XYZ file of C-alpha atoms in Angstrom:
753
model
C -18.243 -7.039 -1.592
C -19.005 -6.742 2.029
C -15.624 -4.829 2.590
C -16.270 -2.706 -0.398
C -19.369 -1.696 1.001
C -18.324 -0.860 4.327
C -15.308 1.128 3.032
C -17.727 3.204 0.847
C -19.672 3.662 3.982
C -16.807 4.988 6.006
C -15.430 7.267 2.974
C -19.273 8.715 2.825
C -18.902 9.162 6.506
C -15.445 11.121 6.280
C -16.869 13.002 3.265
C -20.036 14.174 5.246
C -17.740 15.195 8.180
C -15.285 17.115 6.384
C -18.064 19.054 4.167
C -20.121 19.879 6.932
C -20.214 23.344 8.230
C -21.540 22.133 11.622
C -19.649 19.718 14.059
C -20.354 15.731 14.190
C -19.353 15.678 17.782
C -20.378 17.596 20.742
C -19.190 17.330 24.378
C -21.547 18.150 26.851
C -20.396 18.968 30.397
C -23.735 18.426 32.407
C -22.021 18.962 35.898
C -19.016 19.702 37.722
C -19.870 17.724 40.825
C -18.087 14.577 41.811
C -17.950 12.143 44.647
C -14.415 11.271 44.410
C -10.941 13.243 43.949
C -8.798 11.562 41.526
C -5.053 12.369 41.635
C -4.650 12.599 37.841
C -8.122 14.652 37.102
C -7.731 17.875 35.153
C -10.875 19.100 35.972
C -10.176 19.207 39.758
C -10.719 22.974 40.050
C -14.537 22.972 39.178
C -14.901 20.005 41.442
C -13.152 21.441 44.318
C -15.255 24.496 44.182
C -18.446 22.712 44.405
C -20.204 24.655 41.983
C -24.085 24.304 42.058
C -24.499 26.668 38.987
C -24.991 23.753 36.344
C -26.920 23.664 33.330
C -30.606 23.185 33.793
C -32.578 20.842 32.029
C -34.509 23.479 30.418
C -31.469 25.130 29.199
C -30.267 21.903 27.696
C -33.564 21.575 25.783
C -33.351 25.120 24.406
C -29.784 24.438 23.126
C -30.577 21.043 21.751
C -33.496 22.820 19.826
C -31.336 25.306 18.530
C -28.509 22.631 17.055
C -28.465 20.735 13.859
C -28.249 16.887 13.624
C -24.974 15.638 14.776
C -23.377 12.116 14.990
C -21.739 11.639 18.522
C -22.717 12.976 21.776
C -20.040 12.641 24.641
C -21.189 13.628 28.145
C -18.545 14.642 30.540
C -17.712 17.222 33.458
C -17.635 15.612 37.057
C -19.367 12.320 37.696
C -22.267 12.227 35.053
C -24.430 9.816 36.974
C -24.917 12.586 39.869
C -27.593 13.931 37.692
C -31.057 12.289 37.966
C -32.397 13.596 34.731
C -29.608 12.118 32.591
C -32.287 10.113 30.680
C -34.107 13.040 29.727
C -30.925 14.940 28.516
C -29.980 11.921 26.202
C -33.852 11.779 24.945
C -33.637 15.381 24.067
C -30.885 15.066 21.714
C -32.027 11.788 20.289
C -35.166 13.287 19.120
C -33.880 16.787 18.185
C -30.673 16.027 16.748
C -30.661 12.560 15.655
C -27.543 11.592 17.494
C -26.304 7.976 16.619
C -23.621 7.311 19.012
C -23.469 8.268 22.986
C -20.285 8.001 25.279
C -20.768 8.433 29.048
C -17.852 7.983 31.093
C -18.094 7.081 34.942
C -16.190 6.009 37.800
C -18.813 3.348 38.457
C -19.723 4.300 42.149
C -23.398 5.040 41.568
C -24.474 1.210 40.608
C -28.385 2.044 41.123
C -28.277 5.413 39.316
C -26.339 3.950 36.535
C -28.507 0.948 36.020
C -31.825 3.031 36.016
C -30.567 5.630 33.819
C -29.201 3.188 31.350
C -32.412 1.185 31.127
C -34.466 4.361 30.430
C -32.201 5.514 28.127
C -31.899 2.213 25.892
C -35.389 1.656 26.041
C -36.231 5.407 24.955
C -33.704 5.563 22.446
C -33.382 2.204 20.515
C -31.584 3.399 17.516
C -28.752 4.911 19.810
C -25.645 3.059 20.428
C -24.509 3.808 23.980
C -20.915 3.198 25.323
C -20.511 3.238 28.896
C -17.063 3.770 29.833
C -15.925 2.417 33.213
C -12.959 3.914 34.975
C -10.233 1.697 36.344
C -6.640 2.962 37.085
C -5.487 0.183 39.484
C -6.406 -2.964 41.219
C -8.068 -3.038 44.557
C -6.168 -0.691 46.813
C -4.163 0.688 44.066
C -7.399 2.188 42.502
C -8.964 3.461 45.885
C -5.546 5.336 46.608
C -5.596 6.862 42.951
C -9.239 8.085 43.587
C -8.472 8.970 47.368
C -11.476 7.300 48.495
C -12.049 3.875 50.017
C -14.345 1.254 48.557
C -14.333 2.527 44.851
C -12.857 -0.955 43.351
C -15.293 -2.826 45.037
C -17.917 -0.675 43.716
C -16.508 -0.662 40.141
C -16.723 -4.661 40.366
C -20.390 -4.452 41.482
C -21.514 -1.876 38.634
C -19.465 -4.126 36.275
C -21.434 -7.218 37.044
C -24.776 -5.276 36.802
C -24.136 -3.747 33.551
C -22.809 -6.854 31.943
C -26.160 -8.459 32.725
C -27.848 -5.476 31.097
C -25.791 -6.078 27.884
C -27.454 -9.322 27.437
C -30.907 -7.567 27.021
C -29.847 -4.476 25.152
C -27.603 -5.381 22.099
C -26.985 -1.409 21.473
C -25.293 -1.068 24.703
C -21.358 -1.311 24.570
C -19.066 -1.555 27.811
C -15.805 -0.038 27.754
C -12.936 0.218 30.438
C -10.687 3.479 30.425
C -7.440 3.788 32.211
C -5.441 7.067 32.631
C -1.742 6.664 32.288
C -0.118 8.989 34.609
C 3.106 9.034 36.921
C 1.281 7.485 39.882
C 0.247 4.181 37.947
C 2.487 3.567 34.877
C 4.216 1.006 36.660
C 0.901 -1.145 37.502
C -0.934 -0.833 34.158
C 0.074 -4.128 32.679
C -1.578 -5.517 36.061
C -4.720 -3.838 35.112
C -4.671 -5.057 31.551
C -3.979 -8.565 32.600
C -6.794 -8.296 35.193
C -9.205 -7.115 32.386
C -8.267 -10.084 30.188
C -8.646 -12.681 32.809
C -11.679 -11.316 34.835
C -13.685 -8.825 32.856
C -14.989 -10.604 29.800
C -17.834 -8.313 29.155
C -15.410 -5.544 28.134
C -15.904 -4.327 24.391
C -13.308 -2.005 24.486
C -9.995 -1.192 26.426
C -8.750 2.522 26.302
C -5.644 4.031 27.335
C -5.861 7.714 28.140
C -2.581 9.833 28.602
C -2.839 12.410 31.748
C -3.744 15.821 30.206
C -4.159 19.414 31.405
C -3.164 20.450 34.617
C -3.629 18.093 37.546
C -3.689 19.166 41.023
C -0.623 17.220 41.545
C 1.541 18.314 38.627
C 3.817 15.574 38.980
C 1.078 13.191 37.294
C 2.287 14.450 33.860
C 5.827 13.474 34.347
C 5.060 10.049 32.635
C 7.486 7.466 31.026
C 6.720 7.392 27.388
C 8.330 3.940 27.027
C 5.957 2.477 29.450
C 2.940 4.297 27.808
C 4.093 2.379 24.587
C 4.402 -0.912 26.121
C 0.962 -0.939 27.582
C -0.436 0.237 24.235
C 1.204 -2.886 22.347
C -0.015 -5.006 25.243
C -3.473 -3.903 24.921
C -3.369 -4.219 20.978
C -1.941 -7.661 21.146
C -4.637 -8.891 23.525
C -7.353 -7.722 20.958
C -5.732 -9.209 17.956
C -5.734 -12.541 19.853
C -9.296 -12.140 20.863
C -8.605 -11.872 24.671
C -10.044 -8.424 24.496
C -13.219 -7.628 22.297
C -13.701 -4.812 20.136
C -17.069 -3.729 18.932
C -18.170 -6.031 16.353
C -20.060 -3.502 14.042
C -18.269 -1.834 11.432
C -17.719 1.576 13.062
C -16.388 -0.210 16.186
C -13.669 -1.677 14.140
C -13.078 1.594 12.696
C -12.963 2.940 16.199
C -10.268 0.490 17.331
C -8.143 1.227 14.171
C -8.517 4.883 15.231
C -7.280 4.306 18.443
C -4.027 2.161 17.143
C -3.336 5.608 14.973
C -4.189 7.992 17.864
C -1.918 6.248 20.532
C 1.039 6.556 18.076
C 0.247 10.082 17.145
C -0.066 11.191 21.020
C 3.210 9.357 21.551
C 4.971 11.158 18.800
C 3.506 14.263 19.993
C 4.985 14.069 23.244
C 8.217 13.446 21.913
C 8.478 15.604 18.775
C 5.707 18.427 19.174
C 2.824 18.887 16.702
C 1.948 15.981 14.430
C -1.227 16.330 12.582
C -3.716 18.964 12.233
C -6.356 19.661 15.059
C -9.962 20.053 13.644
C -11.259 21.392 17.173
C -13.894 23.908 16.444
C -14.717 22.415 13.087
C -15.685 18.873 13.815
C -16.210 19.316 17.513
C -17.040 21.551 20.129
C -17.551 21.522 23.951
C -20.247 23.067 26.091
C -19.617 23.044 29.855
C -22.099 23.118 32.658
C -22.154 26.953 32.703
C -23.264 27.058 28.922
C -19.625 28.324 27.877
C -18.454 27.049 24.320
C -15.248 25.664 23.468
C -13.289 24.815 20.519
C -11.989 22.039 22.937
C -11.320 21.046 26.486
C -7.750 22.501 26.429
C -8.770 26.227 25.190
C -10.743 29.010 26.605
C -14.281 29.917 25.934
C -15.574 31.370 22.577
C -18.932 32.733 23.991
C -21.770 31.577 26.345
C -24.791 30.283 25.267
C -26.847 32.398 27.823
C -25.616 35.334 26.511
C -26.950 34.309 22.824
C -30.362 33.253 24.146
C -29.256 29.637 23.906
C -28.756 29.941 20.215
C -26.180 27.677 19.182
C -25.970 28.643 15.434
C -25.082 32.003 16.604
C -21.913 30.982 18.425
C -21.262 28.350 15.677
C -21.547 31.186 13.012
C -19.810 33.856 14.886
C -16.399 35.560 13.747
C -14.922 34.564 16.966
C -15.006 30.898 16.179
C -13.856 31.282 12.545
C -10.787 33.138 13.875
C -10.099 30.320 16.459
C -10.328 27.504 13.866
C -8.176 29.689 11.682
C -5.606 30.252 14.505
C -5.556 26.630 15.526
C -4.879 25.850 11.987
C -2.214 28.252 11.147
C -0.433 28.248 14.485
C -0.373 24.470 14.551
C -2.009 24.125 17.949
C -1.579 20.699 19.508
C -2.143 18.735 22.746
C -2.694 15.037 23.716
C -6.506 15.049 24.257
C -7.893 12.027 23.059
C -11.505 13.420 22.535
C -10.135 15.998 19.985
C -7.802 13.317 18.344
C -10.787 11.021 17.608
C -12.120 13.349 15.158
C -8.699 14.621 14.164
C -7.856 11.096 12.872
C -11.180 10.093 11.489
C -11.704 13.140 9.575
C -8.304 13.309 8.030
C -8.599 12.736 4.378
C -4.891 11.481 4.255
C -5.380 8.812 6.729
C -8.307 7.074 4.952
C -6.043 4.587 2.950
C -4.381 3.514 5.998
C -7.532 3.015 8.116
C -9.387 1.102 5.403
C -6.327 -1.104 4.644
C -5.961 -1.934 8.479
C -9.835 -2.652 8.538
C -9.604 -4.920 5.781
C -6.663 -6.904 7.424
C -8.443 -6.723 11.016
C -11.672 -8.026 9.509
C -10.047 -10.942 7.585
C -8.119 -11.990 10.765
C -5.004 -11.850 8.993
C -3.232 -10.115 11.648
C -0.965 -12.424 14.259
C -0.002 -8.966 16.081
C 0.247 -5.339 15.730
C 3.488 -5.403 14.222
C 2.094 -6.812 10.973
C 0.656 -3.394 10.524
C 3.100 -1.291 12.007
C 6.742 -2.279 11.999
C 7.571 -0.258 15.236
C 5.677 1.910 17.522
C 6.932 5.153 15.748
C 6.180 3.975 12.354
C 3.151 6.387 12.061
C 4.898 9.565 12.286
C 2.339 10.992 9.477
C 3.416 14.582 9.768
C 6.986 15.990 10.422
C 7.034 17.640 13.796
C 6.631 21.523 12.920
C 7.226 24.950 14.599
C 4.131 25.604 16.857
C 2.433 28.191 18.989
C 0.435 25.313 20.683
C 1.195 23.421 23.690
C 1.532 19.938 25.437
C -0.224 19.533 28.955
C -1.418 22.930 29.394
C -4.737 24.647 29.220
C -6.239 27.799 28.000
C -3.094 29.582 26.962
C -3.675 30.184 23.170
C -6.454 32.019 23.168
C -6.957 34.741 25.689
C -9.598 36.782 24.307
C -7.569 39.758 23.826
C -4.408 39.161 21.686
C -6.315 36.856 19.410
C -7.425 37.833 15.868
C -4.390 38.247 13.271
C -3.171 35.282 11.535
C 0.694 35.008 11.775
C 2.467 36.649 8.693
C 4.468 33.278 8.340
C 0.984 31.875 6.636
C 1.078 34.597 4.062
C 3.150 34.864 1.055
C 6.394 35.851 2.026
C 9.510 35.670 -0.478
C 7.443 33.501 -3.041
C 7.141 30.774 -0.221
C 3.603 29.501 0.226
C 3.897 27.391 3.036
C 2.283 24.292 1.455
C 3.245 20.922 2.889
C 5.376 18.321 0.960
C 6.497 14.579 1.086
C 9.662 13.891 -0.735
C 9.887 10.354 -1.761
C 13.314 8.621 -2.166
C 12.995 5.062 -3.762
C 15.918 2.906 -2.822
C 17.759 -0.396 -3.954
C 21.320 -1.059 -3.082
C 22.096 2.571 -3.166
C 25.009 2.532 -0.659
C 27.163 4.310 -3.129
C 24.790 7.358 -3.660
C 22.029 7.296 -0.990
C 24.399 9.239 1.553
C 24.844 12.263 -0.907
C 21.310 12.453 -1.732
C 20.208 12.433 1.746
C 22.521 15.035 3.062
C 21.307 17.166 0.309
C 17.451 16.387 1.544
C 18.592 16.887 5.177
C 19.120 20.716 4.253
C 15.673 21.034 2.671
C 14.118 19.203 5.722
C 15.445 21.478 8.239
C 14.374 24.367 6.210
C 11.000 23.585 5.255
C 7.748 22.022 6.571
C 8.173 18.650 5.014
C 7.911 14.939 5.228
C 10.778 12.603 3.759
C 9.969 8.980 3.129
C 12.743 6.459 2.154
C 11.186 3.541 0.315
C 13.448 0.576 0.220
C 13.067 -2.518 -2.417
C 14.953 -5.041 -0.012
C 18.624 -3.767 -0.379
C 21.003 -6.227 0.598
C 24.073 -3.781 0.661
C 24.391 -1.082 3.536
C 21.693 1.086 2.134
C 19.437 0.781 5.221
C 22.338 1.132 7.660
C 23.146 4.671 6.084
C 19.356 5.647 5.833
C 18.907 5.218 9.617
C 21.498 7.902 10.385
C 18.713 10.357 9.049
C 15.510 11.373 10.889
C 13.467 10.277 7.985
C 10.584 7.883 7.640
C 11.488 4.593 6.351
C 9.258 1.932 4.553
C 9.935 -1.463 3.105
C 8.474 -3.526 0.440
C 7.431 -6.948 1.691
C 9.155 -8.272 -1.155
C 11.404 -7.265 -4.004
C 9.475 -5.516 -6.739
C 9.809 -2.925 -9.275
C 10.982 0.743 -8.936
C 7.589 1.845 -9.813
C 6.247 -0.275 -6.757
C 8.661 1.251 -4.554
C 7.620 4.760 -5.470
C 3.846 3.889 -5.036
C 4.745 2.524 -1.669
C 6.126 5.964 -0.623
C 3.241 7.664 -1.990
C 0.835 5.530 -0.093
C 2.606 6.430 2.997
C 2.783 10.184 2.304
C 0.928 12.448 4.709
C 0.699 15.821 2.398
C -0.744 16.344 -0.634
C 2.154 17.667 -2.480
C 4.489 15.126 -3.559
C 7.941 15.266 -4.715
C 9.850 12.203 -6.207
C 13.727 12.066 -6.056
C 16.000 9.503 -7.057
C 18.310 8.017 -4.514
C 21.349 8.682 -7.009
C 20.217 12.352 -7.187
C 21.525 15.372 -5.093
C 18.783 17.902 -4.561
C 19.502 21.733 -4.542
C 19.117 23.389 -1.094
C 16.247 25.761 -2.446
C 14.212 22.770 -4.189
C 10.861 24.021 -2.573
C 11.666 27.535 -3.484
C 12.278 26.353 -7.325
C 9.174 24.416 -7.492
C 6.816 27.329 -5.946
C 8.317 29.502 -8.354
C 7.431 27.731 -11.179
C 5.070 29.919 -13.596
C 1.583 29.156 -12.672
C 2.650 27.125 -9.719
C -0.731 27.565 -7.912
C -2.518 26.023 -10.923
C -0.080 23.178 -11.447
C -0.861 19.512 -11.245
C 2.306 18.357 -12.011
C 5.861 19.881 -12.485
C 9.156 18.322 -14.271
C 12.240 18.835 -13.513
C 15.705 18.003 -15.078
C 19.264 16.585 -14.169
C 22.014 18.888 -14.406
C 24.597 18.365 -16.996
C 27.435 17.596 -14.295
C 28.186 13.880 -13.071
C 30.470 13.229 -10.156
C 31.767 10.270 -12.198
C 34.168 11.842 -15.252
C 34.272 8.616 -17.271
C 33.051 9.170 -20.898
C 29.842 6.825 -20.612
C 28.688 8.393 -17.481
C 29.194 12.034 -18.405
C 27.585 10.977 -21.945
C 24.417 9.693 -20.242
C 24.160 12.873 -17.937
C 24.716 15.300 -20.809
C 21.915 13.317 -22.916
C 19.525 13.530 -20.269
C 19.946 17.137 -19.560
C 20.038 17.956 -23.025
C 17.054 15.932 -23.982
C 14.757 17.512 -21.226
C 15.865 20.995 -21.567
C 16.238 21.470 -25.391
C 14.137 18.816 -27.007
C 11.280 17.325 -24.931
C 8.787 19.583 -23.431
C 5.665 18.338 -21.124
C 7.327 15.210 -20.382
C 8.432 13.609 -16.971
C 11.579 12.743 -15.423
C 11.038 10.497 -12.199
C 14.523 11.472 -10.941
C 12.849 14.711 -9.985
C 9.097 15.484 -10.191
C 6.379 17.239 -8.329
C 2.734 16.246 -8.467
C -0.121 16.460 -6.179
C -1.366 13.413 -4.639
C -4.797 13.705 -5.992
C -3.775 13.519 -9.478
C -1.307 10.817 -8.834
C -3.749 8.435 -7.460
C -6.270 9.539 -9.975
C -4.006 8.545 -12.852
C -3.494 5.204 -11.286
C 0.264 5.687 -9.999
C 3.204 4.186 -11.774
C 2.586 0.962 -13.631
C 4.248 -1.681 -11.102
C 4.619 -4.143 -14.087
C 7.123 -1.795 -15.856
C 10.923 -2.283 -15.348
C 11.817 1.113 -16.795
C 10.342 4.088 -18.286
C 7.449 4.224 -15.920
C 7.744 8.103 -15.835
C 7.031 8.022 -19.817
C 4.018 5.741 -19.214
C 2.727 8.005 -16.608
C 3.339 10.918 -18.610
C 0.881 9.407 -21.599
C -1.702 8.502 -19.031
C -1.731 11.852 -17.262
C -2.065 13.786 -20.636
C -4.619 11.382 -22.009
C -6.753 12.839 -19.145
C -6.156 16.071 -20.647
C -3.922 17.305 -18.065
C -0.740 19.387 -18.786
C 2.862 19.129 -17.139
C 4.629 22.126 -16.373
C 8.364 22.468 -17.124
C 10.788 24.411 -14.955
C 14.142 24.446 -16.398
C 15.666 25.760 -13.409
C 14.596 22.766 -11.144
C 17.483 20.697 -11.516
C 19.156 17.628 -9.322
C 22.798 16.292 -9.775
C 22.691 12.892 -10.950
C 25.477 10.870 -9.818
C 25.135 7.509 -11.753
C 27.964 5.521 -12.845
C 27.934 3.863 -16.238
C 30.468 1.789 -18.410
C 29.989 0.667 -22.016
C 28.117 -2.716 -20.805
C 25.929 -1.090 -18.327
C 25.080 1.993 -20.586
C 24.052 -0.337 -23.859
C 22.160 -2.579 -21.393
C 20.365 0.455 -20.058
C 19.558 1.856 -23.516
C 18.504 -1.575 -24.816
C 15.923 -2.093 -21.732
C 14.383 1.497 -22.049
C 14.219 1.213 -25.866
C 12.317 -2.209 -25.692
C 9.969 -1.019 -23.068
C 9.194 2.372 -24.587
C 8.096 0.228 -27.572
C 5.654 -1.795 -25.638
C 4.443 1.406 -23.817
C 3.749 3.288 -27.210
C 2.173 0.221 -28.769
C -0.066 -0.524 -25.960
C -1.146 3.322 -25.318
C -1.618 3.723 -29.158
C -3.833 0.589 -29.161
C -5.816 1.900 -26.026
C -6.186 5.413 -27.717
C -4.214 6.752 -24.638
C -2.135 9.072 -26.862
C -4.810 11.434 -27.729
C -2.457 13.859 -28.978
C -0.821 11.602 -31.375
C 0.865 14.605 -33.353
C 2.503 15.776 -30.368
C 3.871 12.686 -29.219
C 5.281 11.969 -32.697
C 7.222 15.240 -32.502
C 8.615 14.067 -29.082
C 10.288 11.277 -30.864
C 10.734 12.492 -34.384
C 14.710 13.090 -33.917
C 14.924 9.729 -32.667
C 13.041 8.283 -35.537
C 15.209 10.263 -37.951
C 18.392 8.818 -36.329
C 16.885 5.274 -36.707
C 16.641 5.889 -40.370
C 19.868 7.090 -40.964
C 21.229 3.972 -38.981
C 19.089 1.859 -41.396
C 20.327 3.652 -44.260
C 23.919 3.300 -43.387
C 23.327 -0.457 -42.763
C 21.718 -0.893 -46.348
C 24.705 0.984 -47.492
C 27.390 -1.011 -45.974
C 25.481 -4.338 -47.052
C 25.462 -3.062 -50.647
C 29.153 -2.001 -50.537
C 29.824 -5.496 -49.190
C 27.928 -7.448 -51.836
C 27.193 -4.998 -54.561
C 30.102 -2.388 -54.329
C 29.503 -1.481 -58.098
C 26.155 0.304 -57.377
C 27.520 2.047 -54.324
C 28.016 5.935 -54.529
C 30.143 7.638 -51.858
C 28.056 10.844 -52.163
C 24.917 8.780 -51.108
C 26.870 7.982 -47.924
C 27.928 11.452 -47.277
C 24.294 12.591 -47.782
C 22.930 10.011 -45.387
C 25.400 11.120 -42.592
C 25.338 14.728 -43.110
C 21.359 14.241 -42.213
C 22.682 12.599 -39.173
C 24.854 15.554 -38.374
C 22.257 18.025 -38.972
C 19.695 16.021 -36.891
C 21.931 16.045 -34.041
C 23.990 19.106 -34.535
C 22.713 21.143 -31.509
C 23.439 18.198 -29.297
C 27.301 17.909 -30.668
C 27.466 21.669 -30.128
C 26.240 21.464 -26.646
C 28.800 18.745 -25.912
C 31.548 20.812 -27.657
C 30.883 24.132 -25.568
C 30.497 22.164 -22.180
C 32.756 19.171 -22.311
C 35.572 19.768 -25.402
C 36.318 18.669 -28.871
C 37.216 15.127 -27.845
C 34.239 14.425 -25.942
C 32.044 15.845 -28.649
C 33.856 13.629 -31.431
C 33.320 10.565 -29.003
C 29.671 11.518 -28.673
C 29.496 11.620 -32.422
C 30.265 8.011 -32.991
C 28.851 6.538 -29.662
C 25.445 8.379 -30.019
C 25.252 6.609 -33.573
C 25.908 3.090 -32.018
C 22.961 3.734 -29.289
C 20.685 3.842 -32.269
C 21.951 0.309 -33.389
C 20.956 -0.703 -30.061
C 17.587 1.020 -30.184
C 16.699 -0.874 -33.688
C 17.352 -4.014 -32.000
C 15.387 -3.303 -28.973
C 12.524 -1.821 -31.144
C 12.357 -4.870 -33.236
C 12.518 -7.381 -30.333
C 10.000 -5.114 -28.375
C 7.392 -5.054 -31.382
C 7.860 -8.828 -31.679
C 7.162 -9.607 -28.244
C 4.210 -7.137 -28.171
C 2.619 -9.175 -31.161
C 3.047 -12.425 -29.572
C 1.717 -11.553 -26.286
C -1.346 -10.168 -28.152
C -1.710 -13.219 -30.086
C -1.297 -15.439 -26.843
C -3.822 -13.187 -25.255
C -6.341 -13.472 -28.126
C -6.050 -17.275 -28.090
C -6.264 -17.730 -24.612
C -9.425 -15.642 -24.261
C -11.312 -16.916 -27.301
């Protein structure tokens, strides 16, 4: 119940953040002054200029009073504690804006000022959680060299000791440690981590920030990504083992999990480019020491508060900010700035499930090490890298104040392409004979469109995984062998986008798959779109071709408003609302899902042009077995849903299977006729036999003519007889399925009464 409570708490937090028209995080640069000159600092130019035109306390008060409430204040700029009035600044935002979380980074050289300021802030703002972030980038002389100042490491230790004692008095004080990964110290970071574990027990959170912006020495950004990953995993493993604490309150744990995801996204950003949508300007804003307002630290100013009489809301509601937010979204702007990524991840609705799942596991201490969550470092490539007009490691280039304003034509409707994001989900199990054909077709779609491809494997024992790894797709695996439904659901739960496409591993998709989906009539209003399998099969033996022709004919000419999981489109929202595929079913999970989907009053659109090639090989035994299992399963599904009144439009459902019911009747009448002929030959009339089978011919005439037209006379004739046999199998399966269903219900009633 506790976990459920906190989960709801987080969901509400995210919901409030998403639906708010004002930011939840404000970064305020209170000064550009700093007493040291770190080699990797991206803010070196204002520091070098020794500007004295910093924002005054009176100005901050005016700004604060013009702002709405927000959750998180982050103070920054140069060295924050050079200001004597820091407690007064914080108190203003605490009283005027009801802030709940405060982060203050520091180089830890002003011990006395830090202790005095902290005491005042914590005593005046009892409901505020304050996280003091100490900077440490090396041990002893290494740290001093990076700061280009002597004695900094010694001052760090002195400050750490006194703040640790202050923590005992104030429970709302957190103590973090931040390292900046750059070219200068990447070989020594493991030493810093080990030192923290062995000597700095009061540290609540150990952060690793990737160097950003344009440092004075540009070589700082030439980092070794593998060393960054190594340091990240080392930190996380220490946390999992309890060697490094994380904040014990709910949002502290969420923050740690956010960091786990963030570091992987940042690494993939460096390696591949744009990964996730940026919410800068929407969930967060930056105000510098001259009252300039920025969507983030990496972009140019959108206005100055002095010019608007310190009216924050005037800038917040300005057309310029709206255009900036729109441009960030449309041009896929990106960087590697952790402050922006924090809100990008926390308020990304598609990551809620991952965050909450990880939180529960972490809280229950079921994690031995980080690999129990993420199988490898690149496992969280949530969004496929996309073409972007953004940047890595640069500052202020996207918005220059002049060329800004028009949205790229690429985001507008063009050639019926709406530019929605899709996740293609391909379940696999021992699919080595077909998977390569399937993924080659998907690769063509992947190269042409902004999509994500997720391969979900159900513990294949053949060469399936070996073949899958040849492609640049995300691979997830069941922990134990389960149903095909479970495998599909696993793919959906790992999807980053809100438009899902399910494709079977024995299917080959058309290159214009996305175009076909988006050109379905009423596409923009569609919740779910059903496709079909083509009438062609690579395997030309009768049983394989019969199955292919029957599936194609059934969906194109008989069944409407039904699903074929071999190729289907559905919006993620409705997929989870319905309850995903039933993982207890061994077959026909799409039929069951269709019934539940329609019981909600939703309709399925059918696109006759949306077809995949189904490359499935059958022989007499495998096809008979397939028909038996599906018929028995359909019986249980139908009876169960009828009992639970989920088939609300019973008449429509009856019509869907009317043809099959007539065929079953014909088979039964033939069996009766044959039985009578064997035991009572005198009362049999050949006319009755002809009449019965004329009904069979009439009921299936369009199917036989379809086969005649497409496959020839011999195939159609064979179909006439084999199709009859399939319904003998159906009768047996329905009978057994009905009996099993009745016995299960009797057993349930006996057990529960």
